[in-house]
Structures are given as structure tokens and as C-alpha cells.
Amino acid sequence: MTLVAAVQMVSTPDVAENFDTAARLVAEAAQQGAQLVTLPEYWPIMGMTDADKIAHAEQAGDGPIQQFMSALAARHRIWLVGGTLPLVSGQEGKVLNTLLVYGPDGQAVSRYDKIHLFGFTRGEESYNESKTIVPGSAVGTFEAPFGRVGLSVCYDLRFPELYRAMGECTLIVVPAAFTHTTGMAHWEVLLRARAIENQCYVLASAQGGVHRNGRRTFGHSMLVDPWGEVKSLLREGEGIVLGNVDPGVLARVRESLPALKHRTL
């Protein structure tokens, strides 16, 4: 079995403050034996405006946020799924919302640029990520010692075809900053659906609380098993979720209900 962890944060506009929080929570997870740890979406900065992250955009392979994640993975000898950070996009006034994965040696091993950009309006609550983010175009996975890991971010959760395109995974990760409104309605049911239909573990690392910019995120970081059962959950606030990825459970689910083999499309 492999112990995995999801970090839940309530990120601020202060990057240094967020570094301190992430370092403390990742260390806590590693001390408890986690071999893979994921950070939430927007963990390095949750600005007062959506455009604030543009000033912190880094070139791929260089910059303080990437250096921090690389060092953190190497220090604790873990696989670190680095939530998301802003990378330079080539389009003025816009960034890529990028998930980077680092191995236990601190080397970057995989990258995924968020494909689906969140848009939601209800009353005075309104979000439009496409104003400041350029969408990615390529599916992201990597091979961990315990199996293939599929990479996705937040709003991607609503698009099951993305997960089918990953192939058979042992684990899918979902760093997120779900709003409280949409999270209350859809977060858990979508996570459990992705686990059930892909017969794999799903590890979701969320923002969870009221941020300094007034935004409220839903939290509820969790690990869901291939049968769709929630194995570990943190509702709100900073903290970690821990649970095992058990190859025996994975095999039993796929043997007793071989839905992946019954696919015709």
C-alpha cells in the first residue's frame, strides 16, 4: 500500500505566507508517512483580484515557486503534485494555470496545463477564468511506483471525457479551488463519480475557507476509493487528508465489476 495525502489551504495574497503554510503541512504529511502529497489549486497566491497572479507568473523551469516545490519534494523524499502555479503564457495579461509534479529527487517529472476554464454567474457571484488564463490542450499523466497517476484541476472534474483519455489510472489527482456555491451542490458527487467510472482512487486537494479577497471556497479535501467510498475527509480550514492507495482493493473492484473491460466506445 502507498500512503497519500492532500493538503488543504486557505491561501492568501502573500506568497511568502503561503510558502510557510505549504511547507508546514507537507512536512506534517511526510512525517506521517505520506509518499505522495498534493497541494491545492492556486496555493501560492489567492490574490485580491484575479489579475494579481499575473505578476507572479514564472517561466517554465525557473522561478521561486518552482524552486520551492522542487526543494520541498527533495527534502521529504516524496512525490509532490504541486497544485497549480501561474506560468508565462505568451499572451499579454494572461497566464497558464499549471500543475507540476516533482519526484523524490526534486526533479520535475510531469506537467499539465488546466484545460477547462471555470465560468459561473449567479446573482452577484461571478467568475470567468478565461479573462486571465490561457487553456491547456494536452492530457497529463505520470508513472509513480504504484501505478499511473492522472492529472486534472478543479473545473476539469465536470468533463469525464478528459479522464477516459488518461487511460487506466491507479490514482487521479484533483487540486481545486471550488466555490462554496458549486461545491455544496456538486463537489463530492463528481469526485465519487470519477472514481466509480474509472475504477481508481481519486485524491482531491482543495482550498477551504474564507479568503482575504472575500471569496469562499468549499474545502472538503478527500480520498475516494475505486468503489466510490470516501475514505478520508477534511471539511474546512487548513490541514491534511491521509489515506492508502491499496492495489488489492483496486484489483478486487475491477475483477468483481469489470466495467473497464465492458466498454464499447
mmCIF file of N, CA, C and O in Angstrom, residues 18-82:
data_model
loop_
_atom_site.group_PDB
_atom_site.id
_atom_site.type_symbol
_atom_site.label_atom_id
_atom_site.label_comp_id
_atom_site.label_asym_id
_atom_site.label_seq_id
_atom_site.Cartn_x
_atom_site.Cartn_y
_atom_site.Cartn_z
ATOM 1 N N ASN A 18 2.051 31.882 2.100
ATOM 2 C CA ASN A 18 1.569 30.611 1.553
ATOM 3 C C ASN A 18 2.689 29.570 1.497
ATOM 4 O O ASN A 18 2.438 28.375 1.704
ATOM 5 N N PHE A 19 3.910 30.010 1.215
ATOM 6 C CA PHE A 19 5.058 29.095 1.272
ATOM 7 C C PHE A 19 5.170 28.472 2.658
ATOM 8 O O PHE A 19 5.376 27.258 2.804
ATOM 9 N N ASP A 20 5.083 29.309 3.684
ATOM 10 C CA ASP A 20 5.221 28.816 5.053
ATOM 11 C C ASP A 20 4.137 27.785 5.383
ATOM 12 O O ASP A 20 4.415 26.742 5.996
ATOM 13 N N THR A 21 2.906 28.083 4.968
ATOM 14 C CA THR A 21 1.797 27.164 5.241
ATOM 15 C C THR A 21 1.989 25.848 4.508
ATOM 16 O O THR A 21 1.828 24.762 5.089
ATOM 17 N N ALA A 22 2.329 25.921 3.226
ATOM 18 C CA ALA A 22 2.526 24.700 2.442
ATOM 19 C C ALA A 22 3.666 23.865 3.009
ATOM 20 O O ALA A 22 3.561 22.632 3.121
ATOM 21 N N ALA A 23 4.760 24.510 3.382
ATOM 22 C CA ALA A 23 5.909 23.784 3.926
ATOM 23 C C ALA A 23 5.533 23.056 5.211
ATOM 24 O O ALA A 23 5.904 21.893 5.421
ATOM 25 N N ARG A 24 4.770 23.723 6.066
ATOM 26 C CA ARG A 24 4.369 23.115 7.336
ATOM 27 C C ARG A 24 3.446 21.922 7.116
ATOM 28 O O ARG A 24 3.617 20.864 7.742
ATOM 29 N N LEU A 25 2.478 22.062 6.227
ATOM 30 C CA LEU A 25 1.503 20.987 6.021
ATOM 31 C C LEU A 25 2.100 19.810 5.256
ATOM 32 O O LEU A 25 1.790 18.653 5.549
ATOM 33 N N VAL A 26 2.965 20.083 4.286
ATOM 34 C CA VAL A 26 3.635 18.991 3.575
ATOM 35 C C VAL A 26 4.551 18.228 4.533
ATOM 36 O O VAL A 26 4.613 16.993 4.500
ATOM 37 N N ALA A 27 5.252 18.949 5.392
ATOM 38 C CA ALA A 27 6.111 18.290 6.377
ATOM 39 C C ALA A 27 5.288 17.395 7.302
ATOM 40 O O ALA A 27 5.704 16.270 7.632
ATOM 41 N N GLU A 28 4.118 17.878 7.707
ATOM 42 C CA GLU A 28 3.241 17.072 8.567
ATOM 43 C C GLU A 28 2.830 15.785 7.865
ATOM 44 O O GLU A 28 2.835 14.699 8.459
ATOM 45 N N ALA A 29 2.468 15.898 6.585
ATOM 46 C CA ALA A 29 2.072 14.709 5.825
ATOM 47 C C ALA A 29 3.238 13.739 5.677
ATOM 48 O O ALA A 29 3.082 12.520 5.848
ATOM 49 N N ALA A 30 4.408 14.258 5.358
ATOM 50 C CA ALA A 30 5.590 13.399 5.190
ATOM 51 C C ALA A 30 5.975 12.713 6.492
ATOM 52 O O ALA A 30 6.360 11.537 6.497
ATOM 53 N N GLN A 31 5.869 13.435 7.591
ATOM 54 C CA GLN A 31 6.205 12.852 8.889
ATOM 55 C C GLN A 31 5.280 11.694 9.246
ATOM 56 O O GLN A 31 5.666 10.780 9.983
ATOM 57 N N GLN A 32 4.060 11.725 8.723
ATOM 58 C CA GLN A 32 3.114 10.644 8.984
ATOM 59 C C GLN A 32 3.251 9.508 7.973
ATOM 60 O O GLN A 32 2.493 8.540 8.015
ATOM 61 N N GLY A 33 4.190 9.644 7.035
ATOM 62 C CA GLY A 33 4.498 8.557 6.120
ATOM 63 C C GLY A 33 3.975 8.689 4.718
ATOM 64 O O GLY A 33 4.102 7.755 3.916
ATOM 65 N N ALA A 34 3.396 9.834 4.368
ATOM 66 C CA ALA A 34 2.873 10.010 3.011
ATOM 67 C C ALA A 34 4.013 9.968 1.996
ATOM 68 O O ALA A 34 5.049 10.610 2.180
ATOM 69 N N GLN A 35 3.796 9.218 0.928
ATOM 70 C CA GLN A 35 4.794 9.116 -0.139
ATOM 71 C C GLN A 35 4.456 9.990 -1.334
ATOM 72 O O GLN A 35 5.323 10.281 -2.157
ATOM 73 N N LEU A 36 3.197 10.377 -1.435
ATOM 74 C CA LEU A 36 2.750 11.325 -2.459
ATOM 75 C C LEU A 36 1.870 12.345 -1.763
ATOM 76 O O LEU A 36 0.974 11.992 -0.988
ATOM 77 N N VAL A 37 2.158 13.631 -2.038
ATOM 78 C CA VAL A 37 1.406 14.725 -1.417
ATOM 79 C C VAL A 37 0.974 15.694 -2.502
ATOM 80 O O VAL A 37 1.757 16.032 -3.391
ATOM 81 N N THR A 38 -0.284 16.130 -2.454
ATOM 82 C CA THR A 38 -0.752 17.108 -3.423
ATOM 83 C C THR A 38 -1.155 18.411 -2.747
ATOM 84 O O THR A 38 -1.712 18.406 -1.644
ATOM 85 N N LEU A 39 -0.833 19.513 -3.402
ATOM 86 C CA LEU A 39 -1.218 20.851 -2.973
ATOM 87 C C LEU A 39 -2.460 21.287 -3.747
ATOM 88 O O LEU A 39 -2.740 20.768 -4.829
ATOM 89 N N PRO A 40 -3.203 22.266 -3.238
ATOM 90 C CA PRO A 40 -4.421 22.694 -3.942
ATOM 91 C C PRO A 40 -4.142 23.668 -5.084
ATOM 92 O O PRO A 40 -3.034 24.203 -5.219
ATOM 93 N N GLU A 41 -5.159 23.882 -5.883
ATOM 94 C CA GLU A 41 -5.107 24.893 -6.937
ATOM 95 C C GLU A 41 -4.862 26.263 -6.306
ATOM 96 O O GLU A 41 -5.345 26.548 -5.215
ATOM 97 N N TYR A 42 -4.106 27.101 -7.012
ATOM 98 C CA TYR A 42 -3.831 28.481 -6.581
ATOM 99 C C TYR A 42 -3.148 28.550 -5.211
ATOM 100 O O TYR A 42 -3.227 29.574 -4.541
ATOM 101 N N TRP A 43 -2.459 27.481 -4.816
ATOM 102 C CA TRP A 43 -1.875 27.503 -3.473
ATOM 103 C C TRP A 43 -0.861 28.634 -3.263
ATOM 104 O O TRP A 43 -0.794 29.193 -2.159
ATOM 105 N N PRO A 44 -0.057 29.049 -4.283
ATOM 106 C CA PRO A 44 0.959 30.065 -3.986
ATOM 107 C C PRO A 44 0.364 31.462 -3.817
ATOM 108 O O PRO A 44 0.953 32.304 -3.153
ATOM 109 N N ILE A 45 -0.783 31.720 -4.466
ATOM 110 C CA ILE A 45 -1.371 33.047 -4.385
ATOM 111 C C ILE A 45 -2.862 32.988 -4.687
ATOM 112 O O ILE A 45 -3.278 32.443 -5.702
ATOM 113 N N MET A 46 -3.636 33.556 -3.769
ATOM 114 C CA MET A 46 -5.054 33.818 -3.989
ATOM 115 C C MET A 46 -5.189 35.331 -3.830
ATOM 116 O O MET A 46 -5.364 35.847 -2.720
ATOM 117 N N GLY A 47 -5.048 36.044 -4.938
ATOM 118 C CA GLY A 47 -4.923 37.493 -4.901
ATOM 119 C C GLY A 47 -6.217 38.215 -4.575
ATOM 120 O O GLY A 47 -7.297 37.626 -4.524
ATOM 121 N N MET A 48 -6.096 39.504 -4.373
ATOM 122 C CA MET A 48 -7.284 40.318 -4.128
ATOM 123 C C MET A 48 -8.121 40.446 -5.400
ATOM 124 O O MET A 48 -9.327 40.661 -5.341
ATOM 125 N N THR A 49 -7.463 40.334 -6.557
ATOM 126 C CA THR A 49 -8.158 40.268 -7.840
ATOM 127 C C THR A 49 -7.585 39.104 -8.630
ATOM 128 O O THR A 49 -6.468 38.633 -8.362
ATOM 129 N N ASP A 50 -8.332 38.638 -9.643
ATOM 130 C CA ASP A 50 -7.855 37.526 -10.465
ATOM 131 C C ASP A 50 -6.561 37.873 -11.199
ATOM 132 O O ASP A 50 -5.752 36.990 -11.496
ATOM 133 N N ALA A 51 -6.367 39.154 -11.492
ATOM 134 C CA ALA A 51 -5.190 39.563 -12.261
ATOM 135 C C ALA A 51 -3.920 39.576 -11.423
ATOM 136 O O ALA A 51 -2.815 39.636 -11.986
ATOM 137 N N ASP A 52 -4.032 39.503 -10.098
ATOM 138 C CA ASP A 52 -2.836 39.597 -9.251
ATOM 139 C C ASP A 52 -1.827 38.491 -9.539
ATOM 140 O O ASP A 52 -0.619 38.688 -9.384
ATOM 141 N N LYS A 53 -2.320 37.321 -9.965
ATOM 142 C CA LYS A 53 -1.400 36.200 -10.193
ATOM 143 C C LYS A 53 -0.493 36.438 -11.389
ATOM 144 O O LYS A 53 0.575 35.814 -11.491
ATOM 145 N N ILE A 54 -0.866 37.348 -12.272
ATOM 146 C CA ILE A 54 -0.067 37.598 -13.474
ATOM 147 C C ILE A 54 1.324 38.110 -13.097
ATOM 148 O O ILE A 54 2.335 37.757 -13.731
ATOM 149 N N ALA A 55 1.401 38.927 -12.053
ATOM 150 C CA ALA A 55 2.687 39.480 -11.621
ATOM 151 C C ALA A 55 3.620 38.407 -11.086
ATOM 152 O O ALA A 55 4.838 38.622 -10.994
ATOM 153 N N HIS A 56 3.077 37.248 -10.724
ATOM 154 C CA HIS A 56 3.894 36.164 -10.168
ATOM 155 C C HIS A 56 4.142 35.042 -11.177
ATOM 156 O O HIS A 56 4.656 33.986 -10.800
ATOM 157 N N ALA A 57 3.777 35.254 -12.431
ATOM 158 C CA ALA A 57 3.960 34.223 -13.455
ATOM 159 C C ALA A 57 5.440 33.938 -13.671
ATOM 160 O O ALA A 57 6.264 34.858 -13.741
ATOM 161 N N GLU A 58 5.772 32.661 -13.777
ATOM 162 C CA GLU A 58 7.154 32.230 -13.940
ATOM 163 C C GLU A 58 7.354 31.565 -15.302
ATOM 164 O O GLU A 58 6.415 31.015 -15.879
ATOM 165 N N GLN A 59 8.579 31.626 -15.777
ATOM 166 C CA GLN A 59 8.952 30.851 -16.952
ATOM 167 C C GLN A 59 9.059 29.383 -16.542
ATOM 168 O O GLN A 59 9.507 29.072 -15.430
ATOM 169 N N ALA A 60 8.661 28.478 -17.443
ATOM 170 C CA ALA A 60 8.742 27.051 -17.133
ATOM 171 C C ALA A 60 10.181 26.667 -16.804
ATOM 172 O O ALA A 60 11.108 26.969 -17.554
ATOM 173 N N GLY A 61 10.360 26.035 -15.655
ATOM 174 C CA GLY A 61 11.671 25.557 -15.250
ATOM 175 C C GLY A 61 12.465 26.516 -14.390
ATOM 176 O O GLY A 61 13.560 26.170 -13.914
ATOM 177 N N ASP A 62 11.929 27.720 -14.128
ATOM 178 C CA ASP A 62 12.686 28.690 -13.352
ATOM 179 C C ASP A 62 11.743 29.617 -12.602
ATOM 180 O O ASP A 62 10.728 30.050 -13.141
ATOM 181 N N GLY A 63 12.093 29.892 -11.347
ATOM 182 C CA GLY A 63 11.288 30.816 -10.563
ATOM 183 C C GLY A 63 11.156 30.348 -9.130
ATOM 184 O O GLY A 63 11.334 29.158 -8.826
ATOM 185 N N PRO A 64 10.849 31.260 -8.211
ATOM 186 C CA PRO A 64 10.820 30.913 -6.790
ATOM 187 C C PRO A 64 9.772 29.873 -6.415
ATOM 188 O O PRO A 64 10.013 29.055 -5.516
ATOM 189 N N ILE A 65 8.619 29.881 -7.071
ATOM 190 C CA ILE A 65 7.585 28.895 -6.733
ATOM 191 C C ILE A 65 8.053 27.499 -7.144
ATOM 192 O O ILE A 65 7.928 26.531 -6.375
ATOM 193 N N GLN A 66 8.611 27.383 -8.341
ATOM 194 C CA GLN A 66 9.097 26.083 -8.804
ATOM 195 C C GLN A 66 10.288 25.610 -7.974
ATOM 196 O O GLN A 66 10.391 24.420 -7.645
ATOM 197 N N GLN A 67 11.158 26.514 -7.606
ATOM 198 C CA GLN A 67 12.298 26.147 -6.762
ATOM 199 C C GLN A 67 11.825 25.662 -5.393
ATOM 200 O O GLN A 67 12.371 24.695 -4.839
ATOM 201 N N PHE A 68 10.812 26.316 -4.858
ATOM 202 C CA PHE A 68 10.257 25.919 -3.565
ATOM 203 C C PHE A 68 9.702 24.505 -3.645
ATOM 204 O O PHE A 68 9.969 23.670 -2.761
ATOM 205 N N MET A 69 8.926 24.203 -4.689
ATOM 206 C CA MET A 69 8.320 22.877 -4.799
ATOM 207 C C MET A 69 9.375 21.803 -5.003
ATOM 208 O O MET A 69 9.293 20.717 -4.423
ATOM 209 N N SER A 70 10.360 22.081 -5.819
ATOM 210 C CA SER A 70 11.437 21.124 -6.050
ATOM 211 C C SER A 70 12.172 20.807 -4.747
ATOM 212 O O SER A 70 12.418 19.634 -4.418
ATOM 213 N N ALA A 71 12.489 21.844 -3.988
ATOM 214 C CA ALA A 71 13.204 21.645 -2.732
ATOM 215 C C ALA A 71 12.359 20.895 -1.718
ATOM 216 O O ALA A 71 12.863 20.058 -0.959
ATOM 217 N N LEU A 72 11.063 21.177 -1.705
ATOM 218 C CA LEU A 72 10.153 20.519 -0.763
ATOM 219 C C LEU A 72 10.071 19.019 -1.047
ATOM 220 O O LEU A 72 10.116 18.190 -0.132
ATOM 221 N N ALA A 73 9.950 18.667 -2.328
ATOM 222 C CA ALA A 73 9.901 17.251 -2.702
ATOM 223 C C ALA A 73 11.193 16.537 -2.315
ATOM 224 O O ALA A 73 11.174 15.432 -1.754
ATOM 225 N N ALA A 74 12.328 17.166 -2.601
ATOM 226 C CA ALA A 74 13.620 16.550 -2.300
ATOM 227 C C ALA A 74 13.861 16.446 -0.793
ATOM 228 O O ALA A 74 14.395 15.442 -0.307
ATOM 229 N N ARG A 75 13.467 17.474 -0.051
ATOM 230 C CA ARG A 75 13.689 17.476 1.402
ATOM 231 C C ARG A 75 12.984 16.311 2.070
ATOM 232 O O ARG A 75 13.527 15.669 2.962
ATOM 233 N N HIS A 76 11.754 16.023 1.609
ATOM 234 C CA HIS A 76 10.965 14.986 2.259
ATOM 235 C C HIS A 76 10.964 13.661 1.497
ATOM 236 O O HIS A 76 10.326 12.705 1.937
ATOM 237 N N ARG A 77 11.660 13.630 0.342
ATOM 238 C CA ARG A 77 11.750 12.420 -0.471
ATOM 239 C C ARG A 77 10.360 11.907 -0.836
ATOM 240 O O ARG A 77 10.025 10.726 -0.652
ATOM 241 N N ILE A 78 9.530 12.810 -1.346
ATOM 242 C CA ILE A 78 8.156 12.473 -1.713
ATOM 243 C C ILE A 78 7.904 12.821 -3.177
ATOM 244 O O ILE A 78 8.649 13.576 -3.798
ATOM 245 N N TRP A 79 6.817 12.266 -3.710
ATOM 246 C CA TRP A 79 6.244 12.731 -4.962
ATOM 247 C C TRP A 79 5.338 13.908 -4.612
ATOM 248 O O TRP A 79 4.397 13.755 -3.829
ATOM 249 N N LEU A 80 5.638 15.072 -5.152
ATOM 250 C CA LEU A 80 4.861 16.266 -4.857
ATOM 251 C C LEU A 80 4.076 16.700 -6.090
ATOM 252 O O LEU A 80 4.659 17.033 -7.123
ATOM 253 N N VAL A 81 2.753 16.658 -5.958
ATOM 254 C CA VAL A 81 1.872 17.165 -7.009
ATOM 255 C C VAL A 81 1.580 18.619 -6.633
ATOM 256 O O VAL A 81 0.862 18.886 -5.671
ATOM 257 N N GLY A 82 2.159 19.524 -7.395
ATOM 258 C CA GLY A 82 2.250 20.909 -6.947
ATOM 259 C C GLY A 82 1.048 21.789 -7.183
ATOM 260 O O GLY A 82 1.225 22.962 -7.563
#
